Short mmCIF file of C-alpha atoms in Angstrom, two decimals:
data_model
loop_
_atom_site.label_atom_id
_atom_site.label_comp_id
_atom_site.label_asym_id
_atom_site.label_seq_id
_atom_site.Cartn_x
_atom_site.Cartn_y
_atom_site.Cartn_z
CA VAL A 1 194.98 70.58 178.89
CA SER A 2 195.13 74.24 178.01
CA ASP A 3 195.69 76.03 174.73
CA LEU A 4 197.37 79.23 175.91
CA THR A 5 197.79 80.65 172.41
CA ASP A 6 194.25 79.73 171.26
CA THR A 7 195.86 78.12 168.22
CA PHE A 8 193.44 75.21 168.15
CA THR A 9 190.24 77.00 169.10
CA ASN A 10 190.66 80.12 166.96
CA ASP A 11 192.69 78.92 164.00
CA ALA A 12 191.26 75.49 163.33
CA PRO A 13 191.54 74.56 159.65
CA ALA A 14 188.52 74.67 157.40
CA VAL A 15 186.75 71.36 156.81
CA ASN A 16 186.07 70.64 153.14
CA ASP A 17 183.55 67.98 152.30
CA THR A 18 182.81 67.09 148.70
CA PRO A 19 180.70 63.94 148.84
CA VAL A 20 179.73 63.87 145.14
CA ASN A 21 181.10 65.81 142.21
CA TYR A 22 179.78 65.39 138.69
CA SER A 23 180.43 67.06 135.38
CA ALA A 24 179.08 66.75 131.85
CA GLN A 25 180.48 68.46 128.76
CA LEU A 26 179.19 68.85 125.26
CA GLY A 27 181.11 70.58 122.49
CA TYR A 28 181.34 71.14 118.78
CA TYR A 29 184.64 71.81 116.96
CA TRP A 30 185.44 72.55 113.35
CA GLN A 31 188.31 73.55 111.09
CA PRO A 32 187.27 76.61 109.05
CA ALA A 33 189.89 75.87 106.36
CA ASN A 34 192.36 73.14 105.52
CA ASP A 35 194.97 74.40 107.97
CA ASN A 36 195.92 73.82 111.61
CA LEU A 37 193.33 76.19 113.14
CA LEU A 38 190.59 74.47 115.17
CA VAL A 39 187.75 76.46 116.79
CA GLY A 40 184.77 75.37 118.83
CA VAL A 41 182.19 75.93 121.53
CA GLU A 42 181.63 73.93 124.67
CA ILE A 43 179.07 73.80 127.47
CA GLU A 44 179.90 72.25 130.83
CA VAL A 45 177.66 71.52 133.81
CA GLN A 46 179.19 70.74 137.22
CA GLY A 47 177.51 69.93 140.49
CA GLY A 48 178.49 69.05 144.03
CA ASN A 49 181.60 71.18 143.66
CA GLU A 50 182.46 72.22 147.21
CA ASN A 51 181.00 72.33 150.67
CA SER A 52 183.14 74.08 153.30
CA GLU A 53 182.70 74.51 157.01
CA PHE A 54 184.81 76.49 159.47
CA LEU A 55 184.13 76.39 163.21
CA ARG A 56 185.69 78.94 165.57
CA PHE A 57 185.31 79.25 169.38
CA ASN A 58 186.48 81.79 171.93
CA SER A 59 189.21 80.71 174.37
CA ASP A 60 186.62 79.64 176.99
CA GLY A 61 184.79 77.48 174.48
CA THR A 62 181.46 79.04 175.48
CA ASP A 63 180.53 80.66 172.21
CA GLY A 64 181.81 80.97 168.68
CA GLN A 65 180.90 81.09 165.03
CA ILE A 66 180.28 78.55 162.33
CA TYR A 67 180.77 79.46 158.67
CA GLU A 68 179.34 77.24 155.95
CA ASN A 69 179.41 77.77 152.20
CA SER A 70 178.76 75.68 149.15
CA ILE A 71 178.96 75.90 145.39
CA ASP A 72 175.99 73.82 144.36
CA GLN A 73 176.14 74.07 140.57
CA MET A 74 178.16 75.71 137.81
CA ILE A 75 177.23 76.02 134.14
CA SER A 76 179.93 77.31 131.79
CA LEU A 77 179.74 78.26 128.12
CA ARG A 78 183.16 78.65 126.47
CA ALA A 79 184.61 79.35 123.04
CA ARG A 80 187.94 77.77 122.07
CA ALA A 81 190.55 78.44 119.44
CA GLY A 82 193.82 76.66 118.96
CA ARG A 83 196.36 74.96 116.80
CA VAL A 84 196.44 71.28 115.86
CA ASP A 85 199.82 69.66 115.33
CA ARG A 86 199.38 65.99 114.46
CA ASN A 87 197.59 64.54 117.51
CA LEU A 88 198.16 67.50 119.86
CA TYR A 89 195.68 70.38 120.18
CA SER A 90 196.87 73.45 122.12
CA TYR A 91 194.20 76.07 122.74
CA ILE A 92 192.93 79.08 124.66
CA SER A 93 189.35 79.45 125.85
CA SER A 94 187.09 82.17 127.19
CA GLY A 95 183.46 82.41 128.18
CA VAL A 96 180.85 83.04 130.80
CA SER A 97 179.67 80.85 133.66
CA PHE A 98 176.75 80.82 136.07
CA TRP A 99 177.10 79.63 139.69
CA THR A 100 174.50 78.64 142.29
CA THR A 101 175.93 79.28 145.76
CA SER A 102 174.88 79.40 149.40
CA TYR A 103 176.51 80.94 152.47
CA ASP A 104 175.61 80.72 156.17
CA LEU A 105 177.18 82.29 159.27
CA THR A 106 175.82 81.57 162.75
CA ASN A 107 176.97 82.86 166.13
CA LEU A 108 177.01 79.93 168.55
CA GLU A 109 176.03 80.82 172.11
CA ALA A 110 175.85 78.66 175.22
CA GLY A 111 172.34 77.76 176.35
CA MET A 112 170.66 78.52 173.01
CA ASP A 113 169.74 76.50 169.97
CA SER A 114 172.05 78.72 167.94
CA ARG A 115 171.72 76.68 164.75
CA ASP A 116 168.13 77.89 164.29
CA CYS A 117 168.20 81.42 162.85
CA ALA A 118 164.51 81.89 163.74
CA VAL A 119 165.29 81.91 167.50
CA VAL A 120 165.21 85.45 168.90
CA GLY A 121 168.71 86.51 169.90
CA VAL A 122 170.52 84.25 167.48
CA ILE A 123 172.62 86.30 165.08
CA CYS A 124 173.25 84.77 161.68
CA ALA A 125 173.62 85.60 158.02
CA GLU A 126 172.29 83.62 155.08
CA GLN A 127 172.56 84.07 151.35
CA ASN A 128 171.53 81.86 148.44
CA GLU A 129 172.54 83.47 145.21
CA ASP A 130 173.10 82.90 141.52
CA LEU A 131 176.39 84.51 140.45
CA THR A 132 177.89 85.24 137.04
CA ALA A 133 181.58 84.83 136.20
CA ILE A 134 183.96 85.33 133.31
CA ASN A 135 186.36 82.47 132.66
CA LEU A 136 189.66 82.33 130.83
CA GLY A 137 191.81 79.31 130.25
CA GLY A 138 194.08 77.24 128.13
CA GLY A 139 195.08 73.68 127.68
CA LEU A 140 196.42 70.75 125.74
CA GLU A 141 194.41 67.88 124.34
CA TYR A 142 195.99 64.76 122.89
CA ALA A 143 194.14 62.35 120.57
CA PHE A 144 195.13 58.73 121.10
CA ARG A 145 192.55 57.76 118.48
CA GLU A 146 189.83 59.62 116.66
CA ASP A 147 187.36 58.86 119.46
CA LEU A 148 189.70 58.89 122.51
CA THR A 149 191.42 62.01 123.88
CA ALA A 150 192.99 63.20 127.13
CA ARG A 151 192.98 66.83 128.20
CA PHE A 152 194.98 69.02 130.60
CA GLU A 153 193.30 72.36 131.14
CA ILE A 154 193.71 75.34 133.47
CA LEU A 155 190.69 77.63 133.93
CA HIS A 156 190.46 80.88 135.88
CA TYR A 157 187.03 82.15 136.99
CA THR A 158 186.44 85.78 138.01
CA ILE A 159 183.25 85.64 140.07
CA GLN A 160 181.25 88.64 141.23
CA SER A 161 181.28 89.22 144.98
CA SER A 162 178.31 88.60 147.22
CA SER A 163 177.21 89.64 150.72
CA ALA A 164 174.52 88.58 153.17
CA GLU A 165 172.34 90.58 155.57
CA ILE A 166 172.84 89.94 159.28
CA LEU A 167 169.67 88.45 160.80
CA ASN A 168 168.69 88.46 164.46
CA GLY A 169 165.88 85.98 165.01
CA ARG A 170 164.87 86.41 161.33
CA GLU A 171 164.71 90.22 161.72
CA THR A 172 167.23 92.25 159.73
CA ALA A 173 169.80 93.69 162.12
#
């Protein structure tokens, strides 16, 4: 069987694997006056967010590249302000977040243990970095009871960019 257009070997979809995802939130809200304004602060910790892998080969299948990246942890501190109307709270939020990430790129070559970046001749890039982001969002929260709520929220994170040095057998290329 032949893939004349290299569709499978060069444009294979990314594989996303998120085995465990956890999140914990803690917040404090108050009404500064006897009106419908509600303000607050919130801290959120997430882990196991995303692990992605993309494998790409040349048309002969003799060599290629593997890209791997992961977001290991995110801590977000946000301020909220919104309006309460009976049991519905509509709000906007903004804050800062801190991300722990890792990125790996390895050239795969026939006849070599290409997954080991310490092998002379293997070209790879690695980066483990803590990044800072600004987040903006908004949402709706509905109180079924005083101690039971459901929330729909959309958050946008603007994360700083990152790059990794190319290594050749652990020597900077």
